[in-house]
CSV table of C-alpha atoms in Angstrom, one decimal:
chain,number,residue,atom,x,y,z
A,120,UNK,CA,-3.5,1.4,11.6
A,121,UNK,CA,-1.7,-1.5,13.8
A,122,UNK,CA,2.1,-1.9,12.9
A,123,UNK,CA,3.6,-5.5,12.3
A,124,UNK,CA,7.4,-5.4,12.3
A,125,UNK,CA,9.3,-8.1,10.9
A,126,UNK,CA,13.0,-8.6,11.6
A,127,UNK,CA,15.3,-8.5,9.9
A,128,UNK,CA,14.7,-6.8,7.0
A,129,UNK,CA,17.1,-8.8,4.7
A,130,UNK,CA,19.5,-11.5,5.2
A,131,UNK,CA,22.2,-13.4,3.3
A,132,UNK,CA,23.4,-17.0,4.5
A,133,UNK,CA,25.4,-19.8,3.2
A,134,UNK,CA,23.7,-23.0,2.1
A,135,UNK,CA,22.6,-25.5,5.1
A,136,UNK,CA,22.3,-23.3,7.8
A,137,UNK,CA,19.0,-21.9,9.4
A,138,UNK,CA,17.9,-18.9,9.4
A,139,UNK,CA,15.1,-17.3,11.7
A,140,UNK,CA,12.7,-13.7,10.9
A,141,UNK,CA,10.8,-12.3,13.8
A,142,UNK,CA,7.3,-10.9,13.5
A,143,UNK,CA,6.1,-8.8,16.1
A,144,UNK,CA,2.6,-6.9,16.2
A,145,UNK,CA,3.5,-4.2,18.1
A,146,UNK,CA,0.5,-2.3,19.1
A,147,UNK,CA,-2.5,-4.8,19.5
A,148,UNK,CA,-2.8,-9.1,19.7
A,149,UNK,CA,-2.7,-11.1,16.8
A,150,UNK,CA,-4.1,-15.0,18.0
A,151,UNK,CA,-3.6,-15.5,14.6
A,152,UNK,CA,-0.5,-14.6,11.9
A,153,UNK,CA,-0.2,-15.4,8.7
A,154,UNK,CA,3.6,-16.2,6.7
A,155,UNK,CA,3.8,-15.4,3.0
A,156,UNK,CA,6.2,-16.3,0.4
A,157,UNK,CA,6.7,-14.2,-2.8
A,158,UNK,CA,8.7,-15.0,-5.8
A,159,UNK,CA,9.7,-12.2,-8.0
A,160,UNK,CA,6.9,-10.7,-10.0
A,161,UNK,CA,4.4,-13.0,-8.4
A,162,UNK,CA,1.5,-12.6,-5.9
A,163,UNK,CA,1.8,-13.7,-2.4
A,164,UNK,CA,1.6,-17.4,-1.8
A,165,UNK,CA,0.5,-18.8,1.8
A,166,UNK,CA,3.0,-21.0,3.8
A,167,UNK,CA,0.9,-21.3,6.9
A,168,UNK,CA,-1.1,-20.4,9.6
A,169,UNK,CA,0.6,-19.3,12.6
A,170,UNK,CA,-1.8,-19.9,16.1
A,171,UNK,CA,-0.4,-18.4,19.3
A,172,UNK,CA,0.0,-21.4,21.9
A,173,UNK,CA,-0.7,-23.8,19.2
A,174,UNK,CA,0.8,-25.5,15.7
A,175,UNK,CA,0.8,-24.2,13.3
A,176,UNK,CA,-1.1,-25.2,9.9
A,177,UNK,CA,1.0,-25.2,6.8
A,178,UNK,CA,-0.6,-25.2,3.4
A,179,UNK,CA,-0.2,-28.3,1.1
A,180,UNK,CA,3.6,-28.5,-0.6
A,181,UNK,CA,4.9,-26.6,2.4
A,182,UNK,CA,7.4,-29.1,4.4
A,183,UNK,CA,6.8,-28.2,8.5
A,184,UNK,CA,10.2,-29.8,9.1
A,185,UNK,CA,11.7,-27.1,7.2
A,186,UNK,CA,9.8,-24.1,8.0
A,187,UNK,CA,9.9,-23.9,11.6
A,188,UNK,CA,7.0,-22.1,13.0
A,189,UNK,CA,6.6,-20.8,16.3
A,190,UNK,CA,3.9,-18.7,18.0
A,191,UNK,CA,4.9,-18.1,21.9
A,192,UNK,CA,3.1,-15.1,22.4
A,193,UNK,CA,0.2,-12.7,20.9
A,194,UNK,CA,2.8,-10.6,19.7
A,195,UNK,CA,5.4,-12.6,18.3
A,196,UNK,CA,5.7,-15.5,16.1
A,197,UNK,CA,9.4,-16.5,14.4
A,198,UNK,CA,9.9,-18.2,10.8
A,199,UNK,CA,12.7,-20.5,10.8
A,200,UNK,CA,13.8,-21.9,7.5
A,201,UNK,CA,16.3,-24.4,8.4
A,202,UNK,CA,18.9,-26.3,6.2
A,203,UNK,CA,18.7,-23.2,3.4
A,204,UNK,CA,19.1,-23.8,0.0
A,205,UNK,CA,19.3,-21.2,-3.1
A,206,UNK,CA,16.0,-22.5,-4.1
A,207,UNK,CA,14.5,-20.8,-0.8
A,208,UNK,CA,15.9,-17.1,-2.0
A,209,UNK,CA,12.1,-15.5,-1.9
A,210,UNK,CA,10.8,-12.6,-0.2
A,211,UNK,CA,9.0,-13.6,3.2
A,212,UNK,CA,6.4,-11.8,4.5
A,213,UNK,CA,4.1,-11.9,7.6
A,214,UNK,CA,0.8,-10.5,8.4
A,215,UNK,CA,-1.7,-10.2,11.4
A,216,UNK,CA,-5.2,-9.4,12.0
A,217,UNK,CA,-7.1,-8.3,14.9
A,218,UNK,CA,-8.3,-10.5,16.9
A,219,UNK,CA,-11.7,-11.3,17.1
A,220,UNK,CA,-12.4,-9.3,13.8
A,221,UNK,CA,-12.5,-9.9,9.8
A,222,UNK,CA,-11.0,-7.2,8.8
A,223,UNK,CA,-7.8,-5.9,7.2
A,224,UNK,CA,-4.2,-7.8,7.3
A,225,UNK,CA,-1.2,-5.9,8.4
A,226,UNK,CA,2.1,-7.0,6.8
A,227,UNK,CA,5.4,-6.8,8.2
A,228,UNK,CA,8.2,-5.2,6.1
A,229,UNK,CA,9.2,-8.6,4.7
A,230,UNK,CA,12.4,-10.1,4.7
A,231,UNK,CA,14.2,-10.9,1.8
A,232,UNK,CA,16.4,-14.0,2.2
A,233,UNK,CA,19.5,-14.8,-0.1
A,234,UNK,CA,20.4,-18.3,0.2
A,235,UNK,CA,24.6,-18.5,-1.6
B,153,UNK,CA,-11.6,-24.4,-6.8
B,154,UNK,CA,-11.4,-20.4,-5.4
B,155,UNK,CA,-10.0,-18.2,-7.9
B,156,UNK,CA,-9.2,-14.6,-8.2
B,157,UNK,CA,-8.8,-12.7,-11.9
B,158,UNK,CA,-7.0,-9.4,-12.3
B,159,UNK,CA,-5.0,-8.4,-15.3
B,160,UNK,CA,-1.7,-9.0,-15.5
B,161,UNK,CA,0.0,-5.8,-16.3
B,162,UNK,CA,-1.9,-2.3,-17.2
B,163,UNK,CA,-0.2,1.3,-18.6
B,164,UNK,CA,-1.6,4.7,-17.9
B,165,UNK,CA,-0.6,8.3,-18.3
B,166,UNK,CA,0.2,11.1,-15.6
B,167,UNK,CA,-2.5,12.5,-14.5
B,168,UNK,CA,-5.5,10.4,-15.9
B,169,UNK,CA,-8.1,7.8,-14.3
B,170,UNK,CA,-7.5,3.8,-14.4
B,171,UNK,CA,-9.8,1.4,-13.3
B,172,UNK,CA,-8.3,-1.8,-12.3
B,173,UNK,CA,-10.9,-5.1,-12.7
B,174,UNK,CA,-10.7,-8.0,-10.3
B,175,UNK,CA,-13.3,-10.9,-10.7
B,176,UNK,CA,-13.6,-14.0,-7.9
B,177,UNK,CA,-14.9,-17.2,-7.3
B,178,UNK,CA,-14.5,-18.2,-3.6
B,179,UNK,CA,-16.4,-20.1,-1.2
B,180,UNK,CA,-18.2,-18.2,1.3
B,181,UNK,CA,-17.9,-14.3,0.6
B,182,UNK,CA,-16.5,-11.9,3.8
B,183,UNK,CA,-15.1,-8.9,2.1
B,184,UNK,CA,-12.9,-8.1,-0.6
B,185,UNK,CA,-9.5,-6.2,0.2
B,186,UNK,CA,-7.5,-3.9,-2.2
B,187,UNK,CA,-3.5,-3.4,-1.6
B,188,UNK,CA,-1.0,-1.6,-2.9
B,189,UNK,CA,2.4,-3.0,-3.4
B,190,UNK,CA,5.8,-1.1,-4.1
B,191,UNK,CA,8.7,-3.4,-5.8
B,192,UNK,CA,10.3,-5.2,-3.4
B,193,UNK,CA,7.9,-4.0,-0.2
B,194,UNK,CA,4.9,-5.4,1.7
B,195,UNK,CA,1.8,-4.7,0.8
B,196,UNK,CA,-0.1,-1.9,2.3
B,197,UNK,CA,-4.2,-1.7,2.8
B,198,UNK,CA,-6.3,0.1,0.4
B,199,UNK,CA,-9.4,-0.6,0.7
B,200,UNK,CA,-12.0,-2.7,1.9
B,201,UNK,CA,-15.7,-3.7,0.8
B,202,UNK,CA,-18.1,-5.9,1.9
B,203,UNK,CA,-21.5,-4.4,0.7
B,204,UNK,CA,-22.4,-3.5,-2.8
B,205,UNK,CA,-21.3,0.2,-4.1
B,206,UNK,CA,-18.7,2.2,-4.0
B,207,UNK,CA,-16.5,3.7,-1.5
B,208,UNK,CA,-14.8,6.9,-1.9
B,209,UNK,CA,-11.1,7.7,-0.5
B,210,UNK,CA,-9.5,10.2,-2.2
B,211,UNK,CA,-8.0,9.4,-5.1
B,212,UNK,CA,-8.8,5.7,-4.8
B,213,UNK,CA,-12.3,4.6,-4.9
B,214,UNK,CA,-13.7,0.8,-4.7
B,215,UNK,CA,-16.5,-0.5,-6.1
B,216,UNK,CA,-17.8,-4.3,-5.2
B,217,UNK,CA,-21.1,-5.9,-6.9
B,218,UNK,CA,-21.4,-9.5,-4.8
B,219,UNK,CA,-24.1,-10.9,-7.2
B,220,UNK,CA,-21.3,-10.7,-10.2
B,221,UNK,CA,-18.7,-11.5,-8.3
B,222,UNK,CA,-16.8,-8.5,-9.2
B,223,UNK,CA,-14.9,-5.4,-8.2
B,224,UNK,CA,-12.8,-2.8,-9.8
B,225,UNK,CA,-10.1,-0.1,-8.0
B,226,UNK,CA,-10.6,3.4,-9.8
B,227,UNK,CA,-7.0,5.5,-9.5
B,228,UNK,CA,-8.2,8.9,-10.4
B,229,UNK,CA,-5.2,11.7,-10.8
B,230,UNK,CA,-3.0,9.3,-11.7
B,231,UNK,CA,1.0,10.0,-10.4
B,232,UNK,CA,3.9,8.6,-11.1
B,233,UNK,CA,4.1,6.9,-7.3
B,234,UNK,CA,1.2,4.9,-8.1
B,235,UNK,CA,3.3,2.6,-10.2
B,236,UNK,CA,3.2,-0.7,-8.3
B,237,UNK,CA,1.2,-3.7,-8.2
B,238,UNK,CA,-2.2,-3.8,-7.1
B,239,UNK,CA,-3.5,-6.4,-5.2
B,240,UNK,CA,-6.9,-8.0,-4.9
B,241,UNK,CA,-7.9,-10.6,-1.9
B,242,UNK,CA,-11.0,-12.1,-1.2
B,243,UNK,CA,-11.9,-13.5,2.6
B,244,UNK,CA,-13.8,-16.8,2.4
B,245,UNK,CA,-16.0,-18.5,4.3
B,246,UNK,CA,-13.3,-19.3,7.0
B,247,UNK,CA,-11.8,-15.8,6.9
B,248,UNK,CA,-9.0,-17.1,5.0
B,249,UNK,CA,-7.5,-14.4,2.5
B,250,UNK,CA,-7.5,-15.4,-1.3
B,251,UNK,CA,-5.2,-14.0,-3.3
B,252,UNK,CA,-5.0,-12.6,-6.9
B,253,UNK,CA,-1.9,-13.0,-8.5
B,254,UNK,CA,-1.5,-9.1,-8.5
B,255,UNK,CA,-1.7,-6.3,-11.4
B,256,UNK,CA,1.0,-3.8,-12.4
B,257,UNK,CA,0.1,-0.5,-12.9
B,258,UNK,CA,2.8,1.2,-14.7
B,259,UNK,CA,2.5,5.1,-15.0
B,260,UNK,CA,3.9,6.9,-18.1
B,261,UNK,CA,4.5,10.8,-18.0
């Protein structure tokens, strides 16, 4: 199947600095990718919508100002999470589809971020 | 509202068959996706179904009946990797995934 890698796998920063994760489809064009969010023991929750050459669309309760999104290219977009805060700790994940199909998501490894 | 149902958490034993349940209400119907998901991993694809019935592959077989809004995940041969959490999604009208909150499948020996 196509590979998504996200970078990097884990980081750690101090409170009220930024922190960026790459996802990069590596093997076809994603128009579209997709950021997750996932608590501990909890499904995957939708942050937004990520549209190469375009803004992105967040999903209601997720602040744009603080989760930079940008799509440059059909095979990258970048996450930023700026001004951290412990409360941000979570494990996020990214995902792209084919373009032009319906069919299955690919997820990138994930990050998981620890916010001290 | 959309909504995706899937039991919380599930026990089975080496070696023997669990069927995993996941019922949905969404608007628009454009497949229903299975995933697997490892503590602390992504999730990886299992399985896709659009059209009533069952598909077959290997161990894992799907099953999706649109007019009940239903569809269960059969792990036959059960081994101790397939402790994880199991995923159901549903792809609405606008191709947006919906997702269920996830069931863990923990395998005893």
């Amino acid at each position: 199947g196509a590979v998504v890698s996200q970078h990097p796998s884990w980081v750690i920063c101090k409170s009220g600095t930024s922190v960026k994760i790459e996802c990069r489809s590596l093997d076809f064009q994603a128009t579209t990718m997709f950021w997750y969010r996932q608590f501990p023991k909890q499904s995957l929750m939708l942050m937004a919508t990520s549209n190469e050459g375009s803004k992105a669309t967040y999903e209601q309760g997720v602040e744009k100002d603080k989760f930079l999104i940008n799509h440059a290219s059909l095979t990258l977009s970048t996450l930023t999470v700026t001004s951290a805060h412990p409360e941000d700790s979570s494990f996020y994940i990214c995902s792209a589809r084919l373009t032009g199909t319906h069919t299955e998501a690919f997820f990138g490894q994930g990050t998981r971020l620890t916010v001290v | 509202g959309q909504n995706i149902d899937q039991p919380t958490e599930m026990t089975a034993t080496e070696g023997a068959i669990v069927q995993i349940n996941c019922t949905y209400q969404t608007s628009g119907f454009n497949g229903l996706f299975w995933y697997q998901q490892h503590a602390g991993e992504a999730p990886t694809f299992l399985s896709y179904n659009v059209l009533d019935g069952l598909e077959e592959k290997g161990r894992f077989s799907s099953f999706l009946s649109r007019s009940k809004g239903y569809s269960y995940l059969l792990l036959k041969e059960l081994q101790m990797k397939d402790s994880a959490s199991y995923l159901c999604a549903v792809m609405d009208s606008n191709y947006q995934l919906i997702w269920g909150a996830g069931t863990k499948l923990i395998i005893k020996p």
